[in-house]
Amino acid sequence: GGDGEGSASGDDPIVVGISLPLTGDFSEPGKGVQRGYQAWAKIVNDKGGLLGRPVELKILDDQSNADRVVSDYEQLIGQDQVDVVVGPFSTRLVVPAARVAEEYGMLFVEPAGAAKEVFEQGFKNLFYAAPAVANDHYNHLAEHILALPPEQRPTTAAYAAMDDPFAQGTAYGLKEKLAAGGIRTVVDEVYPPNTTDFSGIAAKIASSKADIVVGGSQYQDGVNLIVALQQLNYQPKLAAFSTAPTSPEFAAAIGNKTEGILAPTGYTQKAPYPSNVEFVEKYTAQFGSPPEEDEANAYTTGQVVAAAITAVGCAEQGDCQKKLIEWVRGNTVETVVGPLSWDATGKPKGAHMIQQWVKGEIQIVLPADAKEADFVFPKPAW
Amino acid sequence: MPSASEPTPTTAGPTTTAPGGGARPPLVTVARAAKGIALLALVAVALAFPSLAPNPYILSAGILVLNYAVLSTSWNFVGGFTGYISLGHGALAGLGAYGTGLLVTKAGLPSFLALAVSAVLVAALAVPIGYAALRVRGASFVIVSIALVLVLLLVFQSWASFTGGSRGLVVPRPFPDLLRPEHHRVFWFLFVALLALALLVWWVIDRSRFGLGLKAIREDEDKAEALGTPTFAYKLVVFVISAGFTASAGGLYALWFGDLDPVFQFSILTGSYMVLMALLGGVRNLFGPLLGAVVVGTALEYFKVEYGNTPLHLVATGLLLALVVLFMPDGVLPAIAAQIERFRPAQHSIREVTAAQLREQRERGEADGVPPEMAAAGNGGPGAASARERS
Amino acid sequence: MSSGALIFQSVILGLLLGGLYALLASGLTLYFGIMRVVMIAHSAFLILAAYLAWWWHSRLGVDPLLSLVVTVPLFFGAGVLLQRLLLSRLRPATLTMMSVLLTFAIAVMIEGLLGYAFTGTQRRIQLGYGSANIELFGARIAVVKLIAFGLAAAALLTLWLLLKKTTFGWALRATIQHRDAARLVGIDTDRVAGFGFGLGLASAAVGGTALALDTTIYPSLHWHWIGPLMAIIVVGGLGSVPGAAAAAMVLGLTQSLLQIPLNTTWAQTVFYLALFATLAFRPQGFFGGRLAQRF
Amino acid sequence: MASEIELIDIQAGYGRAAPVLRGLTVAVPAGTIVCLVGPNGAGKSTVLKVASGLLTPRSGRILVGGREVTGQGPQRMLAAGVAHVLQGHSVFREMTVAENVLLGGYTLKNKAFVAERVEFVKELFPVVADRWDSLAGLLSGGQQKQVEFARSLMVDPKVVLLDEPSMGLDPKATATVFEQVVRMRDAGTAVLLVEQNARRALETADLGCVLDLGRVHISGPASELLADPQLGELYLGGRPAEPPVTPKV
Amino acid sequence: MTERNGSGEALRTEGLTKAFGGVVALDGASVAFRHGQVNALIGPNGSGKTTFFNCVTGMIRADGGRTTYRGRDITRSTPHAIAHAGVGRTFQLCRVFPRMSALDNVLAAVRPAGLLGQLRGAHGRAEVDRARSWLTRLGIEHLADVEARNMSWGQQKLLELAGVLMSDPETVLLDEPAGGVNPALLDRIGGLVRELNAEGRTFVIVEHNMDLVMSISDHIVVFDRGRPIAEGPPSVIRSDERVLGAYLGV
Ligand SMILES: Nc1ncnc2c1ncn2[C@@H]1O[C@H](COP(=O)(O)OP(=O)(O)OP(=O)(O)O)[C@@H](O)[C@H]1O
Ligand SMILES: Nc1ncnc2c1ncn2[C@@H]1O[C@H](COP(=O)(O)OP(=O)(O)OP(=O)(O)O)[C@@H](O)[C@H]1O
Ligand SMILES: CC(C)C[C@H](N)C(=O)O
Ligand SMILES: [Mg+2]
Ligand SMILES: [Mg+2]
């Protein structure tokens, strides 16, 4: 399905091919990314499109399935002859998708391939449209904890991460730093993506009585783990989970017992960049609520592609793609998450912020210069 | 060329081989000619497809179908000959794929050497697996085969340090410089070659004494054993052959596709697609699984393109399987053969005679010196036709 | 860090899990051991029931337990129809094999329809008491898990009584072993076989609801259940309801305890190890008996 | 004399295939044994299946006790008083001998009567008592046949259809079976008996019917059939050279 | 066929024992069957005759005792090895390959040797001719291309016999060949057995049809409760009191 409404000019549309996990493991964030792309297309088209041509999205559902994502991009590029492609959600799907794009010589800007593995594949066409890679997401939190006075500083930590490059990347990025700072790891669990029963893991964490619990989660697994921990009445001093707590569904999913839960984010609605003000406003008008991180990442992706197309002056398969790739590699793009530029592997050069649920709302607490609320430590009981 | 033991109750039976069967009716010759032409057409299509495919996507979809064809033909070594229904063949393909991938990435073998070594390793591994699994029959075998997939899934998910776990394993490209359409073209021919080899081996076994022994196992294993067939050894050998081909298909897929994820490599769905395809085409037929793969594989791709955003392809698959099981348990090819049968003049192979007529015949026969013996031993009579019914 | 407490906690979790396994495996045993049908779709129906409970809760806001009032009769009816319209059409000679494929097809269809209706997104019932728990000698028992266990136990007991204490159980077994002979002693075989299947599915309805109370569900979740359940009925001895229940408790407990030294995934392999060991050393299972081959 | 069961002009067959029975008529009066003989595949078992409602005839009528019962299933037929012992092995293999025998009385409400019958069959067939709790499928071939026959003795029907009850039985058990057949006849039951042990059966029976190719070929008093030398050769086998060693009932 | 010694011992068991749970099916059965004879094995239902066949042919493993065939110990051999040694059998409930033609049913009994033998075509001219000649001898040649499941009981019995004979056993064990077979047909089966015996084959026949047993056997072994209680030629057995008591029930 496309989103080509409002095509003012009668020109041939620029078809953007996307495969997204609208169902399956990544469906919650996947739908967020979809909304972000849709908002981008609408905003671009409302302004008359790119190169005078309207933008049309062609979105396929890959069901969070790495096999499907490959055949989706194969279909988009080979059969549907889309003009450009952009990435799906999550590292696990981004890597195989990027390879298809590369082998067809296409530019591949993606919103959600944050794990360091993405940049180790030798892709020449890939660019991650967000500020930082997974392992650096918790950098501010690690600094903050290690800077606490010794008597306040937690001494033990429990980690549970999904067997997923991104989720593990975040948790282990933090783990490395805390362990180096002398915080002992007492539980270190890995679970496959489709795990539904977390009571065993929760029992181990609870009985370890760790001061800190860190979940390398995507979405539903984070929710399940938190509920399982709550069922065992485990009360850590600090609880951090990647991705899940930033989702709009999160609070209801765990029965509103959210107080004090932490999560990293690359985006804030309050960021002062001019395009962000426009984005938040128009997005809110379109969808009724302000955008979250996933939406923003998709929007950023769109911005990068749009900038390249506008600058190079073409959008189709073939030689044009080489030019687009060249352009992105050599330039800095102003986006809703700030100015983005990339190294040779497509890795962005920026940092993430830390959010916390404070008084029933998720707010930025770190770094100090961006904070919306004070960091609460130790966390109140949940 | 299709199976000589095809159950065609009222034809001249194993037409290709029946010696002294008297003059062959012209129909049979026509049928043979038709088969020859069909075979040639098949070869022509296989060779020309890459040039005919309108775009690389169609070619890649074709490769998927071919992969299915190799898999279900490989499955049919066990399922068709011995009647052991394995829902777990997906695991063997997965092992082949991972074996190839790991040999390339961890041992640094060249891609196709890795493929060969992996196929041999899986075949070797099939000896202990078969040794355990083939000891039980019927439902227990199905359960074991399902368990095989599930346990390997757990192992490959959990043993992340070796297999990459749920994060998957990336298999380096054998031809890193090829653009994707070229890459597809090369692999199309590789898959065609593998399929041809599998078909050839199946065909050789089908007509051999070994094959007849396997079929006897399918019909009545204890009886076969009592007649002197070393049933266990037979089953094991054919299981190993099947595993080798299945693993080769898996390995070739790994080289072609490049990304392995345990959830898909060790999926019951893969195994059941093999069963569905073989069953649909007809498990007693050389080309049955191929036909099934073309039908089901094409349908799957079609569903995906048409209804891509919905899981309705699962419903369609299920529906198809259910219909086949309920109405065509012998497959399409035999069903077609049976339809053709109906247009031939009815031949009653079991004579309908009363005991009195029988005695007359016998007396006449004895005069002629032909011993009609117990010619109508329990003259099947009306059963002749009724027995063609699936009972 | 007290590992004694962890063990105790794991034992409790294992028993609670085992109860659910027991109920589900008993349903499978019913079709499998008694009716010679390999019911791959059992866990798909389980997930279906879970979805219905979830839907009931999220749409109508009613407690999922109340959905049983609808799902149990509904599933019973579905079971009767399934048996009468589909399974009864299979040739007796190939019943076991073909029923695998047929019920496999049904499972896949259910999965597809669930995906169509509810998407592949993971769902979870958000209960007010979802994380409520009670303390027992230092261990914590989630209220939802306790309810699920109670449901399973009640259903299991009912099933067992029906099979053992009524002639229905006899009639069911006779029907499947020799249909014509059963008809000749006066058994209404169509009805009995249908009821048998209905009963099995009704147990899936209860199990599904119990499952939905405390776990996320998604359409393809049934694959994760089918393996352990199959293993349980083989270990327990095909055909024996008490055998399946006992094996379920033992394996559930083992799995839970193994999670302490191993991770969750490795711990699951216990089912398959038990399955292979059973087939290697005691193919007739550890509790029920299976007819040895006669020549 | 009114017949207890009558099959009139029956056409019957399996599936869509040609009919097995082609216009067959048989009647069994109360207190009479009618013996059906004929070559393998003649349709003898099919006749019994039609008579007990297992197989619905394509045309023709079935009367039990003068009442029309055409098209009714075995359950209703049993209620009408028709019992049928199948050919071959039809024990419930994975149930105990006890369960098998008791299932023979599935339709009975009277517990005392059931207990009485159980005692009776246990005495008649020692194997039933000896192996009361073992699975029926594990018994030897002949033992299973005995259990089957015992099962059929649990009820007291008006019409009994017996399909080769002596197949696989040892001489002693064969004698018991024939004794019971005679006892039933004497109690007024109508017995339709199919036997390949044809001479023996005809010696016991009152009337005989030779079935061939789905029709009644010849019928008449059993003794006349036995005496017909041509029939003997065609259907009953040549007289053994030596006198039979099987004891007479 | 290998050289056939008219007087040697074919099959011998010593103290063969088999119990199923509490049921003792074979209780130290020691029996010897001479080569080149038609032997009968009779006894009441459940006396262990079928179990004896099953143990001798390796289909089930005896708990104790020894079986030798022509002097070779076959106690622990697999069924196919025993078949290779020259012992063929039929089953009490006739067993054929239901979805194979009669011809294939018979051909399936061919035992190929070596890898190349395995891969040779199953329908080689020599084998097919031999198979057809067996079908002819058993009078079911016209059914060669009919699937076994479409045959009547009697035809299946003959087909099973043809298959066993195709595997060219020196010794044939038949379990109730007469059960359910029309008496007119039975006479001919008896004739065939004698004919084949004249060619040098040994038979062991389990049968309840005394007319048949008495008319065709040279030697009769009577089983009761899992062990032989009497043996001898028909004339002796017919008047043996134990036999009359245990078996014939008079
Ligand atoms: N279930 C069935 N389906 C199809 N055909 C059948 C079926 N049962 C019997 N027949 C056919 O019907 C005919 C009559 O069978 P029936 O069993 O009545 O013979 P019968 O006289 O009892 O023979 P026998 O002495 O061998 O028992 C046979 O030719 C047989 O092939
Ligand atoms: N697999 C088994 N499990 C348990 N008991 C068995 C088994 N096989 C045979 N038996 C028992 O062993 C005894 C001997 O059985 P067998 O079949 O050898 O008798 P048979 O002499 O062939 O009798 P028939 O003349 O009735 O065929 C019987 O009591 C039977 O119940
Ligand atoms: C921050 C997220 C958008 C990154 C994504 N979850 C990934 O797997 O890489
Ligand atoms: Mg009959
Ligand atoms: Mg026997």
CSV table of C-alpha atoms in Angstrom, one decimal, chain A residues 16-247:
chain,number,residue,atom,x,y,z
A,16,VAL,CA,10.0,4.4,-2.1
A,17,GLY,CA,10.2,0.7,-1.4
A,18,ILE,CA,10.1,-0.4,2.2
A,19,SER,CA,9.7,-3.7,4.0
A,20,LEU,CA,8.5,-3.4,7.6
A,21,PRO,CA,7.8,-5.8,10.4
A,22,LEU,CA,4.2,-5.0,10.8
A,23,THR,CA,3.5,-8.3,12.5
A,24,GLY,CA,5.7,-10.6,14.5
A,25,ASP,CA,8.4,-9.8,17.1
A,26,PHE,CA,9.0,-6.3,16.0
A,27,SER,CA,5.5,-5.3,15.1
A,28,GLU,CA,5.1,-2.6,17.8
A,29,PRO,CA,8.2,-0.6,16.8
A,30,GLY,CA,7.6,-1.7,13.2
A,31,LYS,CA,4.3,0.1,13.2
A,32,GLY,CA,5.9,3.2,14.7
A,33,VAL,CA,8.5,3.2,11.9
A,34,GLN,CA,5.6,2.9,9.4
A,35,ARG,CA,3.9,6.0,10.9
A,36,GLY,CA,7.2,7.9,10.7
A,37,TYR,CA,7.6,7.1,7.0
A,38,GLN,CA,4.0,8.0,6.4
A,39,ALA,CA,4.4,11.3,8.1
A,40,TRP,CA,7.5,12.0,6.1
A,41,ALA,CA,5.8,11.2,2.8
A,42,LYS,CA,2.9,13.4,3.7
A,43,ILE,CA,5.0,16.3,4.8
A,44,VAL,CA,7.1,16.1,1.6
A,45,ASN,CA,4.1,15.8,-0.6
A,46,ASP,CA,2.4,18.7,1.0
A,47,LYS,CA,5.3,20.8,0.0
A,48,GLY,CA,5.1,19.6,-3.5
A,49,GLY,CA,7.2,16.5,-3.5
A,50,LEU,CA,10.8,15.9,-4.5
A,51,LEU,CA,12.2,17.2,-7.8
A,52,GLY,CA,8.6,18.1,-8.4
A,53,ARG,CA,7.5,14.5,-8.2
A,54,PRO,CA,5.3,13.2,-5.5
A,55,VAL,CA,6.6,10.6,-3.1
A,56,GLU,CA,4.8,7.3,-3.0
A,57,LEU,CA,5.5,4.6,-0.4
A,58,LYS,CA,5.3,0.9,-1.2
A,59,ILE,CA,5.3,-1.0,2.1
A,60,LEU,CA,5.5,-4.7,2.4
A,61,ASP,CA,5.1,-6.7,5.7
A,62,ASP,CA,8.1,-9.0,6.4
A,63,GLN,CA,6.5,-10.4,9.5
A,64,SER,CA,9.8,-9.8,11.4
A,65,ASN,CA,11.2,-12.6,9.3
A,66,ALA,CA,14.7,-12.4,7.9
A,67,ASP,CA,13.8,-14.6,5.0
A,68,ARG,CA,10.9,-12.5,4.1
A,69,VAL,CA,12.7,-9.3,4.3
A,70,VAL,CA,15.1,-10.5,1.6
A,71,SER,CA,12.4,-11.5,-0.8
A,72,ASP,CA,10.5,-8.3,-0.1
A,73,TYR,CA,13.4,-6.2,-1.2
A,74,GLU,CA,14.1,-8.5,-4.0
A,75,GLN,CA,10.5,-8.0,-5.1
A,76,LEU,CA,10.6,-4.2,-4.5
A,77,ILE,CA,13.7,-3.7,-6.5
A,78,GLY,CA,13.5,-6.5,-9.1
A,79,GLN,CA,9.8,-6.7,-9.8
A,80,ASP,CA,8.2,-3.4,-8.7
A,81,GLN,CA,11.1,-1.3,-9.9
A,82,VAL,CA,10.9,1.1,-7.0
A,83,ASP,CA,13.1,4.2,-7.4
A,84,VAL,CA,14.7,4.1,-3.9
A,85,VAL,CA,14.6,1.8,-1.0
A,86,VAL,CA,14.9,2.6,2.7
A,87,GLY,CA,15.4,0.2,5.6
A,88,PRO,CA,13.2,-1.9,7.8
A,89,PHE,CA,13.2,-2.0,11.6
A,90,SER,CA,15.8,-3.7,13.6
A,91,THR,CA,19.3,-4.8,13.0
A,92,ARG,CA,18.3,-8.4,12.5
A,93,LEU,CA,16.3,-7.4,9.4
A,94,VAL,CA,18.5,-4.5,8.3
A,95,VAL,CA,21.6,-6.7,7.6
A,96,PRO,CA,20.0,-9.1,5.1
A,97,ALA,CA,18.0,-6.3,3.5
A,98,ALA,CA,21.1,-4.1,3.1
A,99,ARG,CA,22.8,-6.9,1.3
A,100,VAL,CA,20.1,-7.1,-1.3
A,101,ALA,CA,20.2,-3.4,-1.8
A,102,GLU,CA,23.9,-3.5,-2.1
A,103,GLU,CA,23.9,-6.2,-4.7
A,104,TYR,CA,21.4,-4.3,-6.8
A,105,GLY,CA,23.6,-1.2,-6.3
A,106,MET,CA,21.0,0.7,-4.3
A,107,LEU,CA,21.4,3.4,-1.6
A,108,PHE,CA,20.2,2.1,1.7
A,109,VAL,CA,19.5,4.5,4.5
A,110,GLU,CA,18.0,2.8,7.5
A,111,PRO,CA,16.2,3.8,10.7
A,112,ALA,CA,17.0,0.9,13.0
A,113,GLY,CA,20.2,-1.0,12.4
A,114,ALA,CA,21.9,0.2,15.5
A,115,ALA,CA,24.1,-2.7,16.5
A,116,LYS,CA,27.8,-2.6,15.8
A,117,GLU,CA,27.5,-5.7,13.6
A,118,VAL,CA,25.7,-3.7,11.0
A,119,PHE,CA,28.8,-1.7,10.4
A,120,GLU,CA,31.1,-4.7,10.3
A,121,GLN,CA,29.6,-6.2,7.2
A,122,GLY,CA,31.6,-4.0,4.8
A,123,PHE,CA,28.5,-2.3,3.3
A,124,LYS,CA,29.3,0.6,1.1
A,125,ASN,CA,25.7,1.7,0.6
A,126,LEU,CA,24.4,1.7,4.2
A,127,PHE,CA,23.8,4.7,6.4
A,128,TYR,CA,22.2,4.6,9.9
A,129,ALA,CA,19.9,7.6,10.3
A,130,ALA,CA,20.1,8.1,14.1
A,131,PRO,CA,22.6,9.6,16.5
A,132,ALA,CA,24.4,6.6,18.0
A,133,VAL,CA,25.0,2.9,17.8
A,134,ALA,CA,23.6,0.4,20.3
A,135,ASN,CA,26.6,0.0,22.5
A,136,ASP,CA,26.8,3.7,23.2
A,137,HIS,CA,23.1,4.1,24.1
A,138,TYR,CA,23.7,3.9,27.8
A,139,ASN,CA,26.9,6.0,27.9
A,140,HIS,CA,25.3,8.8,29.9
A,141,LEU,CA,23.8,6.4,32.4
A,142,ALA,CA,27.1,4.6,32.9
A,143,GLU,CA,28.9,7.8,33.6
A,144,HIS,CA,26.2,9.0,36.0
A,145,ILE,CA,26.2,5.8,38.0
A,146,LEU,CA,29.9,5.6,38.2
A,147,ALA,CA,30.0,9.2,39.3
A,148,LEU,CA,27.8,8.5,42.3
A,149,PRO,CA,29.4,8.7,45.8
A,150,PRO,CA,30.6,5.2,46.8
A,151,GLU,CA,28.1,4.7,49.5
A,152,GLN,CA,25.2,5.3,47.1
A,153,ARG,CA,26.7,3.5,44.2
A,154,PRO,CA,25.1,0.1,43.4
A,155,THR,CA,27.4,-2.9,43.8
A,156,THR,CA,25.7,-5.7,41.9
A,157,ALA,CA,23.9,-5.8,38.5
A,158,ALA,CA,21.7,-8.4,36.7
A,159,TYR,CA,21.5,-8.4,32.9
A,160,ALA,CA,19.0,-10.2,30.7
A,161,ALA,CA,19.2,-9.6,27.0
A,162,MET,CA,17.4,-10.9,24.0
A,163,ASP,CA,19.6,-12.9,21.6
A,164,ASP,CA,19.5,-10.0,19.2
A,165,PRO,CA,22.4,-7.9,18.1
A,166,PHE,CA,20.8,-4.6,19.0
A,167,ALA,CA,19.3,-5.7,22.3
A,168,GLN,CA,22.5,-7.3,23.4
A,169,GLY,CA,24.5,-4.4,22.1
A,170,THR,CA,22.7,-2.0,24.4
A,171,ALA,CA,22.8,-4.2,27.5
A,172,TYR,CA,26.4,-5.2,27.0
A,173,GLY,CA,27.5,-1.7,26.2
A,174,LEU,CA,26.4,-0.7,29.7
A,175,LYS,CA,27.7,-3.9,31.3
A,176,GLU,CA,31.2,-3.4,30.0
A,177,LYS,CA,31.3,0.1,31.5
A,178,LEU,CA,29.8,-0.8,34.8
A,179,ALA,CA,31.9,-3.9,35.2
A,180,ALA,CA,35.0,-1.9,34.5
A,181,GLY,CA,33.8,0.5,37.2
A,182,GLY,CA,33.6,-2.3,39.7
A,183,ILE,CA,29.9,-3.2,39.7
A,184,ARG,CA,29.7,-6.9,39.9
A,185,THR,CA,27.6,-8.9,37.4
A,186,VAL,CA,25.5,-11.4,39.3
A,187,VAL,CA,23.1,-12.6,36.6
A,188,ASP,CA,23.8,-12.6,32.9
A,189,GLU,CA,21.0,-14.2,30.9
A,190,VAL,CA,20.3,-14.4,27.2
A,191,TYR,CA,17.0,-15.5,25.8
A,192,PRO,CA,15.8,-16.1,22.2
A,193,PRO,CA,13.5,-13.6,20.6
A,194,ASN,CA,10.3,-15.7,20.9
A,195,THR,CA,10.6,-16.4,24.6
A,196,THR,CA,7.3,-16.0,26.4
A,197,ASP,CA,7.9,-17.5,29.8
A,198,PHE,CA,10.2,-15.3,31.8
A,199,SER,CA,9.5,-16.6,35.3
A,200,GLY,CA,12.7,-18.7,35.3
A,201,ILE,CA,14.9,-15.7,34.4
A,202,ALA,CA,13.0,-13.5,36.8
A,203,ALA,CA,13.5,-16.0,39.6
A,204,LYS,CA,17.2,-15.9,39.1
A,205,ILE,CA,17.3,-12.1,39.0
A,206,ALA,CA,15.1,-11.8,42.0
A,207,SER,CA,17.0,-14.3,44.1
A,208,SER,CA,20.3,-12.6,43.2
A,209,LYS,CA,18.8,-9.4,44.8
A,210,ALA,CA,20.9,-7.4,42.3
A,211,ASP,CA,20.9,-3.6,42.9
A,212,ILE,CA,20.5,-2.9,39.2
A,213,VAL,CA,18.6,-4.8,36.5
A,214,VAL,CA,19.3,-4.1,32.9
A,215,GLY,CA,17.1,-5.6,30.2
A,216,GLY,CA,18.4,-5.7,26.6
A,217,SER,CA,14.9,-5.8,25.2
A,218,GLN,CA,13.0,-5.0,22.1
A,219,TYR,CA,9.4,-4.6,23.2
A,220,GLN,CA,7.2,-7.4,24.4
A,221,ASP,CA,10.1,-9.3,26.0
A,222,GLY,CA,10.8,-6.2,28.1
A,223,VAL,CA,7.1,-6.1,29.2
A,224,ASN,CA,7.1,-9.8,30.1
A,225,LEU,CA,10.3,-9.6,32.0
A,226,ILE,CA,9.1,-6.7,34.1
A,227,VAL,CA,5.8,-8.4,34.9
A,228,ALA,CA,7.6,-11.5,35.9
A,229,LEU,CA,9.9,-9.5,38.1
A,230,GLN,CA,7.0,-7.8,39.7
A,231,GLN,CA,5.2,-11.1,40.3
A,232,LEU,CA,8.2,-12.1,42.4
A,233,ASN,CA,8.1,-8.8,44.2
A,234,TYR,CA,11.7,-7.9,43.2
A,235,GLN,CA,12.6,-4.3,44.0
A,236,PRO,CA,15.8,-3.1,42.4
A,237,LYS,CA,17.3,0.3,42.9
A,238,LEU,CA,17.6,0.9,39.2
A,239,ALA,CA,15.8,-0.8,36.2
A,240,ALA,CA,16.8,0.0,32.6
A,241,PHE,CA,15.3,-1.5,29.5
A,242,SER,CA,16.0,-0.7,25.9
A,243,THR,CA,13.3,0.3,23.5
A,244,ALA,CA,10.2,-1.1,25.4
A,245,PRO,CA,9.6,1.7,27.9
A,246,THR,CA,9.5,4.4,25.1
A,247,SER,CA,6.6,2.7,23.4
